[in-house]
Amino acid sequence: MLGIDDYLYRWRQLNNFEQVPLVTIPDTVEPRTIRYVNRQGQLVHAGYIYNAFMEFIRRHNGSLKFTQPAPADRAFDYVFALIVRKQVDFVCYPMELNWNLSSTSPLHLLKEYIMMPHPRPIASYLYFARPFTWTMWLAVIGTVVYGMVMLYASYGADRSDFGLHFLSSWCHLLFLPRTEIIICNWQQFVIHFVLIVTGFVLTNLYLALLSSMLTSGLFEPKFNTLKDLIHSPYPLLVDDYYIKYLQSSVSIPDEVKIRMRFASPINLNTARIGLNASFMYSLFEDRMEGILYQQHLLKVPRFVVVPESYLDGFMAFPVAPSLPYLSMLNAYLRRIFECGILSKLKSDAWSDTIDSGIYKRMRDDGEELKPYDLEFYFFGFLLWALGLTLATLCFLVELLRLRKT
């Protein structure tokens, strides 16, 4: 029993850091780490990775000490040097695949995506034509051909003009008034009944589709792969550190690489956080989720994410070589990840970024989509003018034919 008590005592002593300071770098890489001054004038540290490490420190009776902040123009070189010289214990930043540093055990892969401005709304005069998909056109053509052929065949020896049955089919389909229908046999009754029912279904289907499109709005096609970005008009804004990864990536089209624009880290972060819709941006998924959280109240988001990733990293964190409590840190991180606590800390950090003023909760400007403006009726006016033109031409042709005969 003495041996077991001694073992347990030593284990408790090892888990007790006795307020020994753990050193890290103060930084603002939202939502991972956040530094801001609250309304009471106090300096507040937050972020989901920072809070996860702080809970580990509190559990083991430790303390936290900060070094000097990393310079913005050479932040990665500065951090690498501190880690190699063991001047910091850990860094609240996920590992990238090419970093040759000691780290915690990876929890999962962290993917990097490209986010781009939401597709633009289509012109309102195109709404009339959008419900006409290829299946709708096939149903309309099939109905007209069926009515024309069957009516023509049902008259037997007393067959009239073929064009008359063509117009009769269109009148049924569009519910247009016409002269009295003379039904000679039961076959014609069935044909007219089929045309009326089909016209009723197709007309209401078209109106239902048009109504739903007017309610939700229609936009240009989305880009679902990196190859689709060839057709995107937006340049990709990058900084000097990640531009080499993007240039060497085989999954990004060359046309996108040509349209890359270099920006300083400060200008890039300002444009990215403000969701400047003049550019595309690349980010790891955890930071991208935090930035896009600003638009979760918008009816139409400002930015969308291309679902295909082009770069992977590890959800692991750089640490000093030969860190004595690395095994305890790995076990702690694995437990909070498997229990969903890390995800909860991440979602809480989104609210912290808004409270700090780094992010803002975006709202709609109050202007609703107005599809019933003058532009909305351009397509209808065009069809009306085209119909009048064809009718006038047919009238002139018939008039000339009558005079010749």
Coordinates of C-alpha atoms in Angstrom, one line a residue:
M1 CA 0.0 0.0 0.0
L2 CA 2.8 2.4 0.7
G3 CA 4.1 1.9 -2.9
I4 CA 0.7 2.7 -4.3
D5 CA 0.3 5.8 -2.1
D6 CA 3.7 7.0 -3.2
Y7 CA 2.9 6.4 -6.8
L8 CA -0.4 8.4 -6.5
Y9 CA 1.4 11.2 -4.7
R10 CA 4.0 11.5 -7.4
W11 CA 1.3 11.4 -10.1
R12 CA -0.5 14.3 -8.4
Q13 CA 2.7 16.2 -8.1
L14 CA 3.4 15.7 -11.8
N15 CA -0.1 17.0 -12.6
N16 CA 0.5 20.1 -10.5
F17 CA 2.5 22.8 -12.3
E18 CA 2.6 24.9 -9.1
Q19 CA 2.0 28.1 -11.0
V20 CA 5.0 27.6 -13.3
P21 CA 4.4 29.9 -16.3
L22 CA 3.7 28.4 -19.7
V23 CA 4.9 30.8 -22.4
T24 CA 3.1 31.6 -25.7
I25 CA 2.9 34.4 -28.2
P26 CA 0.1 37.1 -28.0
D27 CA -1.6 37.4 -31.3
T28 CA -5.0 38.0 -33.0
V29 CA -5.8 35.3 -35.5
E30 CA -9.5 35.2 -35.1
P31 CA -11.3 33.1 -34.1
R32 CA -8.3 31.1 -32.8
T33 CA -6.8 33.9 -30.6
I34 CA -8.3 37.3 -30.0
R35 CA -6.9 40.3 -28.1
Y36 CA -9.1 43.4 -27.6
V37 CA -9.9 46.1 -25.1
N38 CA -13.4 45.9 -23.7
R39 CA -15.7 48.7 -22.7
Q40 CA -14.1 48.9 -19.2
G41 CA -10.7 49.5 -20.7
Q42 CA -9.4 46.0 -19.8
L43 CA -7.3 43.9 -22.2
V44 CA -9.1 40.7 -22.9
H45 CA -7.7 37.5 -24.4
A46 CA -10.1 35.1 -26.0
G47 CA -10.4 32.6 -29.0
Y48 CA -11.3 29.0 -29.1
I49 CA -7.7 27.7 -29.1
Y50 CA -6.6 30.1 -26.5
N51 CA -9.5 29.1 -24.2
A52 CA -8.7 25.4 -24.7
F53 CA -5.1 25.9 -23.6
M54 CA -6.2 28.2 -20.7
E55 CA -8.5 25.4 -19.4
F56 CA -5.5 23.0 -19.6
I57 CA -3.4 25.4 -17.6
R58 CA -6.1 25.9 -15.0
R59 CA -6.6 22.2 -14.5
H60 CA -2.9 21.7 -13.8
N61 CA -2.5 24.8 -11.6
G62 CA -0.2 26.6 -14.0
S63 CA 0.0 30.2 -15.2
L64 CA 0.4 31.9 -18.6
K65 CA 3.1 34.3 -19.7
F66 CA 3.3 36.2 -23.0
T67 CA 6.3 37.1 -25.1
Q68 CA 6.6 40.1 -27.3
P69 CA 4.0 40.1 -30.2
A70 CA 5.3 38.8 -33.6
P71 CA 6.0 41.5 -36.2
A72 CA 3.4 41.5 -38.9
D73 CA 5.8 41.4 -41.8
R74 CA 7.8 38.3 -40.6
A75 CA 5.5 36.6 -38.1
F76 CA 6.1 33.0 -39.2
D77 CA 9.9 33.4 -39.1
Y78 CA 9.7 35.0 -35.7
V79 CA 7.5 32.2 -34.3
F80 CA 9.7 29.4 -35.8
A81 CA 12.8 30.9 -34.2
L82 CA 11.1 31.1 -30.7
I83 CA 9.9 27.5 -30.9
V84 CA 13.3 26.1 -32.0
R85 CA 15.1 28.0 -29.2
K86 CA 12.4 26.8 -26.7
Q87 CA 11.5 30.4 -25.7
V88 CA 7.8 29.5 -26.0
D89 CA 6.0 26.3 -24.9
F90 CA 3.2 26.3 -27.4
V91 CA 1.6 28.4 -30.2
C92 CA -2.1 28.8 -30.8
Y93 CA -1.9 28.1 -34.5
P94 CA -2.6 24.9 -36.4
M95 CA 0.3 23.0 -38.0
E96 CA 0.9 23.1 -41.7
L97 CA 2.2 20.1 -43.6
N98 CA 5.6 21.6 -44.5
W99 CA 6.5 22.8 -41.0
N100 CA 9.3 20.8 -39.5
L101 CA 8.4 21.5 -35.9
S102 CA 7.5 19.5 -32.8
S103 CA 3.7 19.5 -32.3
T104 CA 0.8 17.9 -30.5
S105 CA -0.8 14.8 -31.9
P106 CA -3.1 15.7 -34.9
L107 CA -6.8 15.7 -34.1
H108 CA -8.0 15.9 -37.7
L109 CA -7.2 17.4 -41.1
L110 CA -7.8 21.1 -41.5
K111 CA -8.7 22.0 -45.1
E112 CA -8.2 25.2 -46.8
Y113 CA -10.9 26.6 -49.1
I114 CA -11.5 29.5 -51.4
M115 CA -14.4 31.7 -50.7
M116 CA -15.8 34.0 -53.4
P117 CA -18.6 36.6 -53.7
H118 CA -22.1 35.2 -54.0
P119 CA -23.4 34.8 -57.6
R120 CA -25.0 37.9 -59.0
P121 CA -28.8 38.0 -59.5
I122 CA -29.9 37.5 -63.1
A123 CA -31.8 40.2 -65.0
S124 CA -35.4 40.3 -64.0
Y125 CA -36.7 40.0 -67.6
L126 CA -35.2 36.5 -67.7
Y127 CA -37.6 35.2 -65.1
F128 CA -40.4 34.6 -67.7
A129 CA -38.1 32.1 -69.5
R130 CA -36.5 30.3 -66.6
P131 CA -39.4 28.0 -65.8
F132 CA -39.1 26.6 -69.3
T133 CA -36.7 23.7 -68.6
W134 CA -36.0 21.1 -71.3
T135 CA -38.6 18.9 -69.7
M136 CA -41.2 21.6 -69.8
W137 CA -40.4 22.3 -73.5
L138 CA -40.7 18.6 -74.3
A139 CA -44.1 18.4 -72.6
V140 CA -45.4 21.5 -74.5
I141 CA -44.1 20.3 -77.8
G142 CA -45.5 16.8 -77.2
T143 CA -48.9 18.1 -76.2
V144 CA -49.2 20.4 -79.3
V145 CA -48.0 17.6 -81.7
Y146 CA -50.4 15.1 -80.1
G147 CA -53.4 17.4 -80.4
M148 CA -52.6 18.5 -83.9
V149 CA -52.1 14.9 -85.2
M150 CA -54.9 13.3 -83.4
L151 CA -57.5 16.0 -84.3
Y152 CA -56.4 15.8 -87.9
A153 CA -56.8 12.0 -87.9
S154 CA -60.1 12.0 -86.1
Y155 CA -61.9 13.8 -88.9
G156 CA -61.4 10.9 -91.3
A157 CA -62.4 11.8 -94.9
D158 CA -63.6 15.3 -93.8
R159 CA -60.2 16.4 -92.7
S160 CA -59.8 20.2 -92.6
D161 CA -56.7 22.4 -92.7
F162 CA -53.7 21.1 -90.7
G163 CA -52.9 24.5 -89.3
L164 CA -56.4 24.8 -87.8
H165 CA -55.7 21.9 -85.5
F166 CA -52.3 23.3 -84.7
L167 CA -53.9 26.6 -83.5
S168 CA -56.6 24.6 -81.6
S169 CA -53.9 22.7 -79.7
W170 CA -52.3 25.9 -78.6
C171 CA -55.6 27.4 -77.5
H172 CA -56.2 24.5 -75.3
L173 CA -52.7 24.6 -73.9
L174 CA -52.7 28.3 -73.1
F175 CA -56.4 28.5 -72.2
L176 CA -57.1 31.1 -74.9
P177 CA -60.7 31.8 -76.1
R178 CA -61.7 30.4 -79.5
T179 CA -64.8 29.8 -81.6
E180 CA -67.3 27.1 -80.8
I181 CA -65.8 23.6 -80.8
I182 CA -67.7 21.2 -83.0
I183 CA -67.3 17.6 -81.7
C184 CA -68.3 15.0 -84.3
N185 CA -67.4 11.7 -82.4
W186 CA -66.3 10.4 -79.0
Q187 CA -62.7 10.3 -80.1
Q188 CA -62.6 14.1 -80.6
F189 CA -64.2 14.5 -77.1
V190 CA -61.4 12.5 -75.6
I191 CA -58.7 14.4 -77.5
H192 CA -60.1 17.8 -76.4
F193 CA -60.4 16.5 -72.8
V194 CA -56.8 15.4 -72.8
L195 CA -55.7 18.7 -74.2
I196 CA -57.6 20.7 -71.6
V197 CA -56.3 18.7 -68.7
T198 CA -52.7 18.8 -70.0
G199 CA -52.9 22.5 -70.5
F200 CA -54.3 23.0 -67.0
V201 CA -51.4 21.0 -65.5
L202 CA -48.7 22.7 -67.5
T203 CA -50.0 26.2 -67.0
N204 CA -50.3 25.8 -63.3
L205 CA -46.8 24.2 -63.1
Y206 CA -45.3 27.1 -65.0
L207 CA -47.1 29.6 -62.7
A208 CA -46.0 27.8 -59.6
L209 CA -42.3 27.7 -60.8
L210 CA -42.4 31.4 -61.7
S211 CA -43.9 32.3 -58.3
S212 CA -41.3 30.4 -56.4
M213 CA -38.5 31.9 -58.5
L214 CA -39.9 35.4 -57.9
T215 CA -40.0 34.7 -54.1
S216 CA -36.5 33.3 -53.7
G217 CA -34.8 35.1 -56.5
L218 CA -32.6 33.7 -59.2
F219 CA -28.8 34.0 -59.5
E220 CA -26.0 33.1 -61.8
P221 CA -24.6 29.5 -61.6
K222 CA -22.4 28.7 -58.6
F223 CA -18.9 27.5 -58.9
N224 CA -18.6 24.0 -57.3
T225 CA -15.0 23.1 -58.3
L226 CA -11.7 24.8 -58.5
K227 CA -11.8 24.3 -62.3
D228 CA -15.0 26.4 -62.4
L229 CA -13.0 29.3 -61.1
I230 CA -11.7 29.8 -64.7
H231 CA -15.0 31.6 -65.4
S232 CA -14.9 33.7 -62.3
P233 CA -14.3 37.5 -62.9
Y234 CA -12.7 38.0 -59.5
P235 CA -9.0 38.0 -58.7
L236 CA -7.6 36.0 -55.8
L237 CA -6.1 38.2 -53.1
V238 CA -3.2 36.6 -51.3
D239 CA -0.2 37.6 -49.1
D240 CA 3.5 36.9 -49.7
Y241 CA 3.5 33.8 -47.5
Y242 CA 0.7 31.7 -49.1
I243 CA 1.3 32.8 -52.7
K244 CA 4.0 30.1 -53.2
Y245 CA 1.5 27.4 -52.1
L246 CA -1.1 28.7 -54.5
Q247 CA 1.4 29.0 -57.3
S248 CA 2.6 25.4 -56.8
S249 CA -0.9 23.9 -56.3
V250 CA -1.8 21.6 -59.2
S251 CA -5.5 21.8 -58.4
I252 CA -5.9 25.5 -59.0
P253 CA -6.2 26.4 -62.7
D254 CA -3.5 28.5 -64.3
E255 CA -6.1 31.2 -65.2
V256 CA -6.8 31.7 -61.5
K257 CA -3.1 31.9 -60.7
I258 CA -2.6 34.6 -63.3
R259 CA -5.3 36.7 -61.7
M260 CA -3.7 36.5 -58.2
R261 CA -3.2 39.9 -56.5
F262 CA -0.6 40.4 -53.8
A263 CA -1.5 42.4 -50.7
S264 CA 0.1 43.1 -47.4
P265 CA -1.1 41.0 -44.5
I266 CA -2.9 44.0 -42.9
N267 CA -4.7 45.0 -46.1
L268 CA -5.6 41.4 -46.9
N269 CA -7.0 40.9 -43.4
T270 CA -9.0 44.1 -43.6
A271 CA -10.5 43.2 -47.0
R272 CA -11.3 39.7 -45.9
I273 CA -12.9 40.6 -42.6
G274 CA -15.0 43.3 -44.3
L275 CA -16.1 40.8 -46.9
N276 CA -14.9 43.0 -49.7
A277 CA -16.8 41.6 -52.7
S278 CA -14.2 42.6 -55.3
F279 CA -11.9 39.6 -54.5
M280 CA -11.7 35.9 -53.7
Y281 CA -9.9 34.8 -50.6
S282 CA -8.3 31.5 -49.3
L283 CA -8.5 30.5 -45.7
F284 CA -8.5 27.4 -43.5
E285 CA -12.0 26.2 -42.7
D286 CA -12.0 27.3 -39.0
R287 CA -11.2 30.9 -39.8
M288 CA -13.5 30.9 -42.8
E289 CA -16.4 29.8 -40.7
G290 CA -15.7 32.6 -38.3
I291 CA -15.6 35.3 -41.0
L292 CA -18.7 34.0 -42.7
Y293 CA -20.6 34.0 -39.4
Q294 CA -21.0 37.7 -39.9
Q295 CA -23.5 37.1 -42.7
H296 CA -25.6 34.4 -41.0
L297 CA -28.5 36.9 -40.6
L298 CA -28.5 38.0 -44.3
K299 CA -31.3 36.8 -46.6
V300 CA -28.7 36.4 -49.4
P301 CA -25.1 35.8 -48.2
R302 CA -22.3 38.0 -49.5
F303 CA -19.8 35.1 -49.9
V304 CA -20.0 31.4 -50.7
V305 CA -17.4 28.7 -50.3
V306 CA -16.1 26.6 -53.2
P307 CA -16.6 23.0 -51.8
E308 CA -13.3 21.7 -53.2
S309 CA -10.2 22.3 -51.0
Y310 CA -6.7 22.7 -52.4
L311 CA -4.5 22.5 -49.3
D312 CA -4.6 20.5 -46.0
G313 CA -3.1 21.2 -42.6
F314 CA -3.2 19.4 -39.3
M315 CA -5.3 20.4 -36.3
A316 CA -2.2 20.1 -34.2
F317 CA -0.3 22.9 -32.5
P318 CA 3.5 23.7 -32.5
V319 CA 5.2 23.1 -29.2
A320 CA 8.7 23.4 -27.9
P321 CA 11.0 20.4 -28.5
S322 CA 11.0 17.8 -25.7
L323 CA 8.0 19.4 -23.9
P324 CA 7.8 17.5 -20.6
Y325 CA 4.0 17.6 -20.4
L326 CA 3.3 16.8 -24.1
S327 CA 1.6 13.5 -23.3
M328 CA -0.8 15.1 -20.9
L329 CA -1.6 17.9 -23.4
N330 CA -2.2 15.3 -26.1
A331 CA -4.7 13.4 -23.9
Y332 CA -6.5 16.6 -22.9
L333 CA -6.8 17.8 -26.5
R334 CA -8.1 14.5 -27.7
R335 CA -10.7 14.3 -25.0
I336 CA -12.1 17.8 -25.6
F337 CA -12.2 17.1 -29.4
E338 CA -14.0 13.8 -29.1
C339 CA -16.5 15.2 -26.7
G340 CA -17.4 18.1 -28.9
I341 CA -16.0 20.7 -26.4
L342 CA -13.6 22.1 -29.0
S343 CA -16.4 22.7 -31.4
K344 CA -18.4 24.4 -28.7
L345 CA -15.4 26.7 -27.9
K346 CA -15.1 27.5 -31.6
S347 CA -18.8 28.5 -32.0
D348 CA -18.5 30.6 -28.8
A349 CA -15.4 32.4 -30.2
W350 CA -17.5 33.7 -33.1
S351 CA -19.6 35.7 -30.7
D352 CA -16.4 36.9 -29.0
T353 CA -15.1 38.3 -32.3
I354 CA -18.3 40.3 -32.7
D355 CA -18.2 41.5 -29.1
S356 CA -14.6 42.6 -29.6
G357 CA -15.6 44.7 -32.7
I358 CA -13.3 42.7 -35.0
Y359 CA -16.3 41.2 -36.7
K360 CA -19.7 42.8 -37.1
R361 CA -23.1 41.2 -37.4
M362 CA -24.2 42.2 -40.9
R363 CA -27.9 42.9 -41.7
D364 CA -29.9 43.4 -44.9
D365 CA -30.2 47.0 -46.0
G366 CA -34.0 46.7 -46.0
E367 CA -34.4 46.8 -49.8
E368 CA -36.3 43.8 -51.0
L369 CA -36.0 42.3 -54.4
K370 CA -38.5 44.0 -56.7
P371 CA -39.0 41.8 -59.7
Y372 CA -42.1 43.6 -61.0
D373 CA -40.3 46.7 -62.3
L374 CA -40.3 47.7 -66.0
E375 CA -37.4 45.5 -66.8
F376 CA -39.4 42.5 -65.6
Y377 CA -41.8 42.9 -68.5
F378 CA -39.2 43.2 -71.3
F379 CA -39.4 39.5 -72.1
G380 CA -43.2 39.7 -72.3
F381 CA -43.1 42.8 -74.4
L382 CA -40.6 41.1 -76.7
L383 CA -42.9 38.1 -77.2
W384 CA -45.8 40.4 -77.8
A385 CA -43.9 42.4 -80.4
L386 CA -42.7 39.2 -82.0
G387 CA -46.2 37.8 -82.2
L388 CA -47.5 41.0 -83.7
T389 CA -44.7 41.0 -86.3
L390 CA -45.4 37.4 -87.3
A391 CA -49.1 38.1 -87.5
T392 CA -48.5 41.1 -89.7
L393 CA -46.2 39.1 -92.0
C394 CA -48.8 36.3 -92.3
F395 CA -51.5 38.9 -93.1
L396 CA -49.4 40.5 -95.8
V397 CA -48.5 37.1 -97.3
E398 CA -52.2 36.1 -97.3
L399 CA -53.1 39.5 -98.8
L400 CA -50.6 39.1 -101.6
R401 CA -51.8 35.6 -102.3
L402 CA -55.4 36.7 -102.5
R403 CA -54.6 39.5 -105.0
K404 CA -52.7 37.1 -107.2
T405 CA -55.5 34.6 -107.3

